[in-house]
Amino acid sequence: MNNNTIIQFKDVTKQFADDQPVLDHVNFEIERGKFYTLLGPSGCGKTTILRLIAGFTQPTSGEVLFDNHIYNHVPANKRQVNTVFQDYALFPHLNVFENVAFGLRIQKFKEKDIEKKVKQALSFVNLAGYEEREVSEMSGGQRQRVAIARAIVNEPQVILLDEPLSALDLKLRTQMQYELRDLQRRLGITFIFVTHDQEEALAMSDEIFVINKGKIQQSGTPIDIYDEPVNRFVADFIGESNIVKGTMIRDFLVSFTGKEFECVDQGIAENKKVEVVIRPEDLHIVPWEQGKLQVKVHSTLFRGVHYEIICHDSAGNEWLVHSTKKAKAGDTIGLYFDPEAIHVMVVGETEEEFDRRLESYAVDDTSAN
Amino acid sequence: MQTKHYQKLYMVPYFLWIIVFVVAPLLLVLYYSFFDVEGHFTFTNYQKFFTPVYLKMTFSSFWYAFLITLIALIIAYPVAYLLTKTKHKQLWLLLIIVPSWVNLLLKAYAFIGIFGQYGLANGLLGLVGIAPKQILFTDFSFVFVAVYIFIPFMILPIFNALNELNDTYIDAAKDLGASKWTTFRRVIFPLTIGGVKSGCQIVFIPALSLFMLTRLIAGSRVITLGTAIEQHFLVTQDWGMGSTIAVFLIIAMFIIMAFTADRKRGA
Ligand SMILES: Nc1ncnc2c1ncn2[C@@H]1O[C@H](COP(=O)(O)OP(=O)(O)O)[C@@H](O)[C@H]1O
Ligand SMILES: [Mg+2]
């Protein structure tokens, strides 16, 4: 851990009653000033992680550290963290100004300073002039900004955002994604953002934690996670993928669908059973005889920017192709892909083992850093 | 058009009910208040109301009603709060509500037994070595029994308000640095004020016109407007004066209702 670390989870487990643990030995570090995203399906434990950081609940075992101090039993009102709740939780009996001023009044700021800070926070989220509005008179997007203003006005070290965009319509959501990212850069404080939307996570984050069933499956930059998913869950959850069974022949050579293909993966035992991932946009339609794979088109769907084409090979595997080229159902076509497009996953490999394998050959691979 | 007509038709029984059982009695009370014992039209009843005897009675009615409401509120709020934190809250609530189904007279007589010279209360005092005390027919016993009788009506609306309160508001307050007490003062209480108001209304208005209890428990030491109305109608047969007092009580109730009504915030 370095001294830029602000929050750390050490072996944190959270269990309600005698059920399965909601969080199962979770470890991670959060650095100052970055935009983090917790990504995972509904019920995987994202909100629970935020509640542990905010101090609304305590871990069953393990440690939650802030600045290297154990914070397990520090109450929520003593933590330098503010939350933007999923339903915003704006106080209905207070107007916009008083909602934003709530934290400042508790800290006993002078009236003059409160006014200045609230106005500043509201203009930061483009809501200058809305001070006297009632919360009930604000639209969903505006409420969300009030909730953000209420959090940032206290100048916390960390802001937690629990699916803040999920209630907004698509257009507003995209706009708010830009605004949030921009806001985080301007403030320079740590954002921990929760979503179940992988596109949102990829678009906004410095670092993503992919979570499933109370375990962190993989953490890394959006590009790492997209290009090198550690397992089938991550590959499936982060965008659409073609995943087929294969065998590692030796370094840089993998076999699937009964053929051998050149690849860039190494450090895997020979003849090891593996899963091969190829993203649909990495598959190119070529004439039958030029393809690395020969497939029959099953159906096509026009998606605006591209066609979504579903094909089957003779071994019965399904291949999803995103292409700007058109293909008719029943056509037989060839699919071409670069060696770099192949990503090999070792079944059952944990993130640590995966990272170790990557590091072991990073030394002689200049493209990795 | 057609459906609107039908809707009006459905309203007829409702309006009939209101007219026969609410408006007509009110008008009758108003009508009777202008007649003296001999049946002559007069304003003397109203003049009499503004004499010290009745003004004192009015004041004492309000004072006791206020006291009863305040004590009921002070006890009911924490009780309602604890109830929302219990596991089987609906069951506990039912246990608190059930006594309110028992007839008021029965409860009054039960308390006469408990508070009497040889009752349970003095028995317990005796056990800790305190000589028997006069408990019945004191202000204390009156307020105590009245609070006991009214408290379920105070607990219920407050419980409902607390129960509907979204927990994330409490989390949000804590998140913004509020201590437990500040969270209560700045968030929980303001957001449940509606329940408090309804509770006060439901307790204060009947407490204002209590009569039976004043005689049975307070031994006519406490004379309220309710008692006076009862006396005028049943004992002195001065329906005019009884009605006049009733008119003032009704006006007072309307004022209280207007005062405690929920101010609507923009939808
Ligand atoms: N207070 C609680 N008591 C019991 N189970 C809970 C409680 N809070 C959350 N859970 C369970 O923990 C799991 C994870 O919940 P949560 O962290 O809210 O998931 P997410 O935010 O990822 O959708 C869910 O199965 C949920 O039912
Ligand atoms: Mg959640």
XYZ file of C-alpha atoms and ligand atoms in Angstrom:
664
model
C 0.000 0.000 0.000
C 1.275 3.510 -0.687
C 0.530 6.761 1.111
C -1.952 7.762 -1.549
C -4.287 5.099 -0.234
C -7.260 6.562 1.590
C -9.560 3.581 2.119
C -8.621 -0.027 2.470
C -10.721 -3.161 2.983
C -8.841 -6.036 4.615
C -10.591 -9.399 4.417
C -13.962 -7.780 4.967
C -16.838 -10.211 5.381
C -20.416 -9.147 5.964
C -23.084 -11.621 6.917
C -26.718 -11.026 7.859
C -28.096 -13.629 10.251
C -27.110 -17.150 9.136
C -27.424 -16.488 5.421
C -24.661 -16.757 2.887
C -22.174 -13.933 3.421
C -23.167 -10.853 1.434
C -19.500 -9.896 1.176
C -16.933 -12.668 1.269
C -13.342 -11.754 2.242
C -13.225 -8.566 0.208
C -9.885 -6.815 -0.202
C -9.239 -3.576 -2.033
C -7.525 -0.232 -1.825
C -8.905 3.140 -2.829
C -6.488 5.905 -3.766
C -6.993 9.626 -3.379
C -8.474 11.616 -6.239
C -9.554 8.773 -8.488
C -12.891 7.759 -9.925
C -13.766 4.222 -8.865
C -16.723 2.170 -9.983
C -18.227 -0.827 -8.244
C -19.855 -2.815 -11.006
C -21.969 -5.906 -10.618
C -25.436 -7.352 -10.966
C -28.211 -6.412 -8.573
C -27.787 -8.026 -5.147
C -24.038 -8.656 -5.469
C -23.211 -6.458 -2.469
C -22.379 -3.055 -3.974
C -24.610 -1.050 -1.653
C -23.294 -3.038 1.295
C -19.733 -1.970 0.434
C -20.823 1.675 0.328
C -22.671 1.301 3.642
C -19.528 -0.139 5.215
C -17.474 2.792 3.941
C -20.078 5.341 5.057
C -20.333 3.699 8.471
C -24.019 2.756 8.403
C -23.087 -0.846 9.130
C -20.102 -2.745 10.505
C -18.259 -5.695 8.987
C -18.839 -9.132 10.513
C -15.098 -9.675 10.286
C -12.149 -7.946 8.695
C -11.057 -4.330 8.807
C -12.127 -1.102 7.161
C -9.236 1.364 7.200
C -9.179 5.104 6.535
C -5.728 6.637 6.229
C -4.337 3.460 7.771
C -6.520 3.668 10.885
C -9.102 1.006 11.675
C -12.496 2.648 11.272
C -14.773 -0.349 11.897
C -16.540 1.298 14.817
C -16.229 4.966 13.939
C -19.827 6.199 13.586
C -21.078 7.559 10.269
C -21.319 11.143 11.484
C -17.588 11.159 12.328
C -16.394 10.029 8.878
C -15.037 12.307 6.177
C -17.353 10.709 3.642
C -20.576 11.893 2.055
C -23.108 9.817 0.189
C -25.362 10.482 -2.780
C -28.138 7.996 -2.096
C -29.851 5.929 -4.741
C -33.176 7.684 -4.133
C -31.302 10.916 -3.256
C -32.875 11.055 0.245
C -33.317 14.829 0.049
C -35.142 16.051 3.140
C -38.719 16.795 2.041
C -39.320 19.345 4.805
C -36.397 21.520 3.743
C -35.949 23.574 0.587
C -32.970 23.255 -1.733
C -30.856 25.761 0.191
C -31.490 24.123 3.557
C -30.863 20.650 2.169
C -27.445 21.701 0.932
C -26.764 23.698 4.100
C -27.652 20.767 6.384
C -24.104 19.513 6.892
C -22.665 23.041 7.228
C -25.165 23.963 9.939
C -24.147 20.880 11.904
C -20.539 21.974 11.632
C -21.689 25.351 13.018
C -20.421 27.501 10.177
C -21.295 31.192 10.282
C -24.458 32.164 8.401
C -22.421 34.229 5.947
C -20.096 31.329 5.140
C -22.989 28.917 4.817
C -24.630 31.159 2.260
C -21.419 31.482 0.293
C -20.633 27.775 0.312
C -24.165 26.695 -0.578
C -24.314 29.123 -3.494
C -20.937 27.921 -4.691
C -21.938 24.258 -4.468
C -25.201 24.891 -6.302
C -23.495 26.757 -9.110
C -20.991 23.917 -9.300
C -23.837 21.597 -10.256
C -25.488 24.223 -12.498
C -28.329 24.957 -10.120
C -27.596 28.586 -9.257
C -30.811 30.417 -8.496
C -32.725 27.358 -7.315
C -32.030 28.010 -3.611
C -35.594 28.724 -2.565
C -37.212 25.875 -4.487
C -38.919 23.060 -2.668
C -37.462 19.622 -3.350
C -40.858 18.493 -4.632
C -40.671 21.119 -7.362
C -37.446 19.727 -8.814
C -37.154 17.177 -11.622
C -35.281 13.894 -11.209
C -32.090 15.244 -12.757
C -32.223 18.401 -10.650
C -32.789 16.431 -7.453
C -29.789 14.359 -8.278
C -27.697 17.518 -8.608
C -29.016 18.833 -5.301
C -27.952 15.537 -3.721
C -24.483 15.968 -5.220
C -24.296 19.587 -4.056
C -25.330 18.491 -0.558
C -22.426 16.032 -0.565
C -19.678 18.208 -2.090
C -20.444 21.294 -0.009
C -18.923 19.540 3.028
C -15.655 19.080 1.141
C -15.363 15.398 2.101
C -12.381 13.287 1.121
C -14.581 10.694 -0.506
C -17.994 10.828 -2.162
C -20.035 7.666 -2.472
C -22.647 7.500 -5.228
C -25.144 4.635 -5.190
C -26.560 4.140 -8.683
C -27.305 7.862 -8.895
C -28.174 7.756 -12.587
C -30.384 4.690 -12.701
C -33.597 6.675 -12.242
C -32.865 9.023 -15.152
C -33.818 8.558 -18.786
C -31.136 7.574 -21.266
C -30.352 11.027 -22.649
C -30.108 12.704 -19.273
C -28.104 9.769 -17.985
C -25.471 10.134 -20.687
C -25.250 13.863 -20.030
C -24.904 13.310 -16.291
C -22.145 10.760 -16.889
C -20.082 13.466 -18.538
C -20.950 15.986 -15.864
C -20.080 13.665 -12.997
C -16.767 12.720 -14.505
C -16.003 16.372 -15.145
C -17.059 17.299 -11.613
C -14.770 14.688 -10.115
C -11.815 16.011 -12.115
C -12.532 19.589 -11.067
C -12.924 18.710 -7.376
C -10.028 16.279 -7.374
C -11.614 14.136 -4.660
C -12.240 10.408 -4.647
C -15.521 9.216 -6.122
C -16.803 5.716 -5.496
C -19.584 5.154 -7.934
C -21.928 2.173 -7.963
C -23.664 0.901 -11.066
C -24.923 -2.285 -12.657
C -24.504 -0.741 -16.114
C -21.222 -1.856 -17.687
C -21.205 0.854 -20.366
C -21.521 3.503 -17.675
C -18.666 1.920 -15.745
C -16.410 1.730 -18.800
C -17.137 5.318 -19.784
C -16.545 6.964 -16.424
C -13.995 5.140 -14.323
C -10.302 5.306 -13.616
C -10.675 1.914 -12.051
C -13.463 -0.656 -11.957
C -14.147 -3.353 -9.384
C -16.271 -6.077 -10.940
C -18.236 -7.797 -8.195
C -20.291 -10.968 -8.212
C -21.862 -12.811 -5.295
C -20.001 -10.794 -2.696
C -16.564 -11.323 -4.233
C -14.448 -8.962 -6.263
C -13.930 -10.808 -9.536
C -11.517 -8.370 -11.083
C -10.222 -4.853 -10.619
C -8.458 -2.693 -13.118
C -8.784 0.056 -15.664
C -11.730 -0.137 -18.062
C -9.396 -1.208 -20.865
C -7.771 -3.958 -18.762
C -11.097 -5.342 -17.792
C -12.571 -5.134 -21.242
C -9.598 -6.603 -23.049
C -8.456 -9.079 -20.447
C -11.356 -10.402 -18.443
C -10.131 -12.838 -15.818
C -13.070 -15.198 -16.042
C -16.263 -16.026 -17.842
C -18.404 -13.883 -15.520
C -16.383 -10.738 -16.182
C -16.156 -11.430 -19.912
C -19.902 -11.882 -20.088
C -20.798 -8.997 -17.822
C -18.498 -6.463 -19.497
C -20.007 -6.292 -22.935
C -20.987 -9.124 -25.209
C -18.445 -11.822 -25.882
C -17.971 -15.047 -27.723
C -16.664 -17.596 -25.264
C -15.691 -21.079 -26.485
C -13.835 -23.971 -24.919
C -10.292 -24.635 -26.085
C -6.913 -26.098 -25.219
C -3.607 -24.284 -24.807
C -1.149 -26.107 -27.109
C 1.851 -24.100 -25.968
C 2.756 -20.424 -25.520
C 1.240 -18.327 -28.333
C -0.781 -21.239 -29.735
C -4.291 -22.206 -28.741
C -6.734 -24.627 -30.270
C -10.501 -24.299 -30.452
C -13.227 -25.473 -32.835
C -10.818 -28.200 -33.843
C -8.219 -25.801 -35.268
C -5.076 -24.157 -33.981
C -4.677 -20.400 -33.819
C -1.836 -18.054 -33.143
C -2.404 -15.916 -30.020
C -0.493 -13.610 -27.646
C -1.162 -15.467 -24.386
C 1.570 -17.284 -22.548
C 2.534 -18.673 -19.179
C -0.166 -21.322 -19.256
C 0.671 -25.004 -18.862
C 0.678 -26.978 -22.108
C -2.530 -28.836 -22.962
C -4.379 -26.943 -20.261
C -8.143 -26.647 -20.817
C -8.982 -22.979 -21.338
C -11.784 -20.679 -22.386
C -11.249 -18.436 -25.380
C -12.856 -14.998 -25.593
C -13.253 -13.017 -28.794
C -15.210 -9.758 -28.748
C -17.877 -9.476 -31.486
C -16.318 -6.290 -32.885
C -12.982 -8.096 -33.370
C -14.549 -10.569 -35.802
C -14.433 -9.424 -39.426
C -16.566 -10.781 -42.229
C -14.498 -12.069 -45.156
C -15.167 -14.433 -48.058
C -15.520 -18.088 -46.990
C -12.081 -19.248 -48.077
C -10.192 -16.304 -46.468
C -11.723 -16.807 -43.017
C -9.975 -18.329 -40.038
C -13.402 -19.663 -39.114
C -16.116 -20.819 -41.489
C -19.640 -20.136 -40.295
C -23.239 -20.025 -41.451
C -25.290 -16.876 -40.784
C -28.259 -17.623 -38.569
C -29.823 -14.164 -38.159
C -28.981 -10.493 -38.455
C -30.232 -7.459 -36.623
C -29.683 -3.836 -37.653
C -28.476 -1.817 -34.650
C -28.017 1.608 -36.229
C -24.229 1.820 -36.062
C -23.632 -1.820 -36.952
C -25.248 -5.119 -37.767
C -25.501 -7.719 -35.069
C -24.973 -11.034 -36.823
C -25.390 -14.426 -35.180
C -23.553 -17.312 -36.860
C -22.906 -20.983 -36.131
C -19.800 -22.959 -36.968
C -19.818 -26.630 -37.889
C -18.918 -27.592 -34.284
C -22.136 -25.957 -33.109
C -20.560 -22.903 -31.416
C -22.456 -19.645 -31.695
C -20.527 -16.573 -32.904
C -21.796 -13.047 -32.446
C -20.359 -10.563 -34.940
C -20.657 -6.782 -34.933
C -20.005 -5.557 -38.441
C -20.839 -2.666 -40.683
C -21.006 -5.184 -43.510
C -24.312 -6.770 -44.253
C -24.907 -10.525 -44.314
C -28.015 -12.522 -45.128
C -29.386 -15.354 -43.026
C -28.305 -18.627 -44.635
C -25.122 -17.170 -46.134
C -21.903 -19.031 -45.491
C -19.106 -16.615 -44.634
C -15.607 -16.578 -43.265
C -14.581 -14.827 -40.047
C -11.163 -13.286 -39.682
C -9.486 -12.050 -36.483
C -6.035 -10.948 -35.380
C -3.982 -12.987 -32.885
C -4.411 -10.042 -30.455
C -8.197 -10.452 -30.595
C -7.928 -13.805 -28.852
C -8.012 -13.674 -25.070
C -7.359 -16.937 -23.244
C -8.826 -17.502 -19.772
C -7.708 -20.319 -17.503
C -10.773 -21.894 -15.917
C -10.853 -21.265 -12.153
C -7.923 -18.851 -12.168
C -8.257 -16.175 -9.475
C -7.424 -12.547 -10.037
C -4.148 -12.887 -8.116
C -3.014 -15.858 -10.180
C -4.031 -14.006 -13.322
C -2.091 -10.901 -12.314
C 0.944 -12.996 -11.390
C 0.870 -14.692 -14.786
C 0.620 -11.320 -16.566
C 3.482 -9.915 -14.494
C 5.646 -12.977 -15.106
C 5.864 -12.245 -18.785
C 5.536 -8.473 -18.640
C 9.308 -8.407 -18.174
C 9.970 -9.485 -21.738
C 6.864 -7.902 -23.226
C 7.277 -4.227 -23.950
C 3.626 -3.680 -24.767
C 2.605 -4.339 -21.171
C 3.364 -1.827 -18.452
C -71.821 14.135 -18.723
C -73.630 10.889 -18.005
C -70.974 9.646 -15.581
C -70.883 12.991 -13.806
C -74.581 12.698 -13.137
C -74.121 9.264 -11.660
C -71.287 10.475 -9.500
C -73.577 13.114 -8.047
C -76.158 10.432 -7.410
C -73.696 8.410 -5.398
C -72.988 11.446 -3.242
C -76.632 11.794 -2.137
C -76.530 9.351 0.821
C -73.326 10.976 1.981
C -74.814 14.460 1.942
C -77.996 13.214 3.606
C -75.928 11.689 6.367
C -73.954 14.882 6.878
C -77.101 17.000 6.926
C -79.093 14.805 9.313
C -76.333 13.870 11.716
C -73.897 16.779 11.571
C -75.388 19.992 10.254
C -78.866 19.662 11.771
C -77.662 18.972 15.332
C -75.242 21.889 15.116
C -78.027 24.209 13.994
C -80.288 22.865 16.746
C -77.635 23.575 19.356
C -77.230 27.092 17.975
C -81.026 27.541 17.984
C -81.471 26.407 21.596
C -78.682 28.669 22.787
C -80.966 31.675 22.211
C -83.700 30.544 24.641
C -83.895 30.742 28.402
C -85.383 28.134 30.761
C -88.921 29.457 30.198
C -88.508 29.254 26.419
C -88.197 33.004 25.703
C -85.848 34.287 23.052
C -82.844 35.921 24.738
C -79.132 36.753 24.591
C -78.626 36.385 28.335
C -77.026 32.944 27.924
C -74.210 34.554 25.996
C -73.884 37.327 28.559
C -73.748 34.699 31.296
C -70.985 32.855 29.522
C -68.731 35.891 29.901
C -69.107 35.985 33.667
C -66.149 34.837 35.851
C -67.825 31.500 36.725
C -67.909 30.290 33.146
C -64.664 31.957 32.090
C -62.893 30.192 34.934
C -64.496 26.942 33.845
C -63.343 27.555 30.273
C -59.851 28.290 31.437
C -59.688 25.184 33.600
C -61.046 23.034 30.739
C -58.336 24.289 28.434
C -55.696 23.941 31.117
C -56.532 20.314 31.872
C -56.941 19.432 28.204
C -53.550 21.004 27.546
C -51.959 19.135 30.436
C -53.489 15.814 29.364
C -52.385 16.315 25.755
C -48.871 17.359 26.719
C -48.305 14.437 29.089
C -49.816 12.000 26.604
C -47.480 13.357 23.903
C -44.385 13.184 26.104
C -45.106 9.537 26.899
C -46.507 8.520 23.507
C -43.663 9.734 21.291
C -40.889 7.627 22.830
C -43.258 4.673 23.156
C -44.218 4.920 19.483
C -40.546 5.253 18.574
C -39.579 2.146 20.546
C -42.524 0.283 19.029
C -41.210 0.883 15.502
C -37.919 -0.685 16.615
C -39.444 -3.885 18.008
C -39.603 -7.082 16.043
C -43.348 -7.719 16.181
C -44.392 -4.105 16.096
C -47.934 -4.681 14.854
C -48.581 -7.099 17.722
C -47.273 -4.655 20.324
C -49.332 -1.916 18.789
C -52.439 -4.073 19.041
C -51.756 -4.674 22.737
C -51.677 -0.938 23.266
C -54.819 -0.345 21.207
C -56.954 -3.086 22.768
C -57.639 -1.266 26.090
C -59.155 1.607 24.126
C -61.963 -0.754 23.079
C -63.016 -1.177 26.715
C -65.867 1.103 27.727
C -64.743 4.330 29.331
C -67.018 3.863 32.338
C -65.613 0.420 33.019
C -62.111 1.809 33.007
C -63.138 4.657 35.278
C -64.629 2.227 37.789
C -61.520 0.058 37.576
C -59.436 3.068 38.553
C -61.761 3.865 41.421
C -60.892 0.392 42.666
C -57.184 0.843 42.136
C -56.924 4.361 43.560
C -59.432 3.896 46.427
C -58.586 3.973 50.126
C -58.116 0.172 50.160
C -57.056 -0.140 46.530
C -53.954 -1.529 44.874
C -52.110 1.796 44.774
C -52.394 2.400 48.504
C -51.607 -1.262 49.123
C -48.315 -0.857 47.287
C -47.574 2.379 49.116
C -48.227 0.504 52.349
C -45.683 -2.154 51.387
C -42.912 0.445 51.139
C -44.073 1.933 54.447
C -46.017 4.977 53.298
C -49.305 5.681 55.018
C -52.466 5.494 52.878
C -52.951 8.619 50.847
C -55.929 10.311 49.260
C -55.365 9.472 45.590
C -58.859 9.398 44.243
C -60.581 12.772 43.798
C -57.345 14.664 43.202
C -56.075 16.550 40.161
C -53.400 13.930 39.857
C -55.787 10.995 39.563
C -57.916 12.886 37.057
C -55.004 13.701 34.770
C -53.538 10.229 35.234
C -56.700 8.410 34.220
C -57.439 10.829 31.376
C -53.911 10.322 29.988
C -54.311 6.566 30.355
C -57.543 6.655 28.395
C -56.323 8.930 25.618
C -52.791 7.684 25.139
C -53.548 4.992 22.517
C -55.040 7.715 20.323
C -51.816 9.656 20.622
C -49.566 6.651 19.998
C -51.330 5.431 16.886
C -50.826 8.434 14.544
C -47.273 8.998 15.803
C -46.458 5.330 15.313
C -47.802 5.473 11.771
C -45.784 8.586 10.975
C -42.582 7.046 12.371
C -43.246 3.761 10.658
C -43.619 5.439 7.274
C -40.471 7.483 7.769
C -37.899 6.335 5.231
C -34.748 5.091 6.985
C -32.503 6.632 4.343
C -33.403 10.107 5.679
C -31.862 9.046 8.972
C -28.816 7.641 7.168
C -28.564 10.871 5.175
C -28.605 12.970 8.343
C -25.887 10.822 9.939
C -23.934 10.940 6.701
C -23.962 14.744 6.890
C -22.538 14.644 10.395
C -25.644 14.778 12.565
C -25.517 13.196 16.013
C -28.446 11.072 17.215
C -30.068 14.033 18.949
C -29.574 16.380 15.985
C -30.985 13.725 13.675
C -34.052 13.537 15.880
C -34.462 17.283 16.212
C -33.769 18.273 12.616
C -35.098 15.268 10.667
C -37.152 12.662 12.537
C -39.359 15.042 14.507
C -40.087 17.502 11.667
C -40.923 14.616 9.341
C -43.346 13.076 11.843
C -44.935 16.353 12.964
C -48.069 15.397 11.014
C -48.598 12.403 13.300
C -47.971 14.556 16.360
C -50.541 17.093 15.191
C -53.213 14.479 14.518
C -52.493 12.890 17.889
C -52.828 16.218 19.694
C -56.027 16.950 17.851
C -57.531 13.556 18.652
C -56.640 13.936 22.340
C -57.146 17.645 22.968
C -60.645 18.004 21.547
C -62.334 15.209 23.527
C -60.253 16.132 26.588
C -61.768 19.598 26.405
C -65.282 18.264 26.826
C -64.629 15.401 29.257
C -67.405 15.021 31.761
C -67.983 11.567 33.269
C -64.384 11.291 34.455
C -64.446 14.622 36.221
C -67.136 13.374 38.559
C -65.997 9.781 39.000
C -62.253 10.282 39.336
C -61.870 13.942 40.218
C -64.941 13.952 42.476
C -66.246 17.146 40.859
C -63.098 18.937 42.042
C -62.398 19.619 38.404
C -65.312 21.338 36.684
C -64.921 21.552 32.955
C -67.166 22.833 30.192
C -68.173 19.236 29.463
C -69.387 18.787 33.019
C -71.282 22.069 32.873
C -73.084 21.039 29.685
C -74.040 17.728 31.217
C -75.339 19.459 34.371
C -77.396 21.980 32.423
C -79.038 19.394 30.232
C -79.628 16.680 32.828
C -79.873 18.438 36.201
C -80.912 22.095 35.881
C -82.759 21.462 32.593
C -81.397 24.818 31.345
C -80.928 23.635 27.742
C -80.273 27.171 26.573
C -77.211 27.658 28.761
C -76.003 24.114 27.965
C -76.284 24.863 24.246
C -74.468 28.165 24.618
C -71.506 26.449 26.237
C -71.657 23.813 23.501
C -71.518 26.545 20.855
C -68.347 27.899 22.381
C -66.863 24.416 22.608
C -67.645 23.774 18.954
C -66.032 27.072 17.957
C -62.977 26.169 20.002
C -62.767 22.814 18.245
C -62.906 24.408 14.811
C -60.134 26.787 15.792
C -57.997 23.903 17.052
C -58.617 21.877 13.915
C -57.639 24.802 11.717
C -54.569 25.319 13.872
C -53.357 21.729 13.724
C -54.332 21.063 10.123
C -51.482 19.882 7.908
C -50.142 22.673 5.800
C -49.809 21.140 2.358
C -46.464 21.482 0.692
C -46.398 21.559 -3.097
C -47.218 18.108 -4.473
N -30.107 -5.384 6.272
C -30.050 -6.532 5.548
N -30.498 -7.692 6.078
C -30.440 -8.844 5.370
N -29.963 -8.948 4.121
C -29.502 -7.831 3.532
C -29.535 -6.567 4.206
N -29.015 -5.623 3.386
C -28.693 -6.270 2.242
N -28.977 -7.585 2.329
C -28.728 -8.596 1.288
O -27.415 -8.456 0.843
C -27.321 -8.713 -0.544
C -26.566 -7.596 -1.207
O -27.290 -6.423 -1.095
P -26.802 -5.041 -1.702
O -25.471 -4.704 -1.153
O -27.899 -4.056 -1.469
O -26.689 -5.383 -3.242
P -26.550 -4.410 -4.504
O -26.461 -3.007 -4.012
O -25.335 -4.871 -5.198
O -27.768 -4.638 -5.338
C -28.726 -8.886 -1.047
O -28.960 -10.249 -1.251
C -29.580 -8.370 0.063
O -30.787 -9.073 0.135
Mg -27.804 -1.400 -4.350
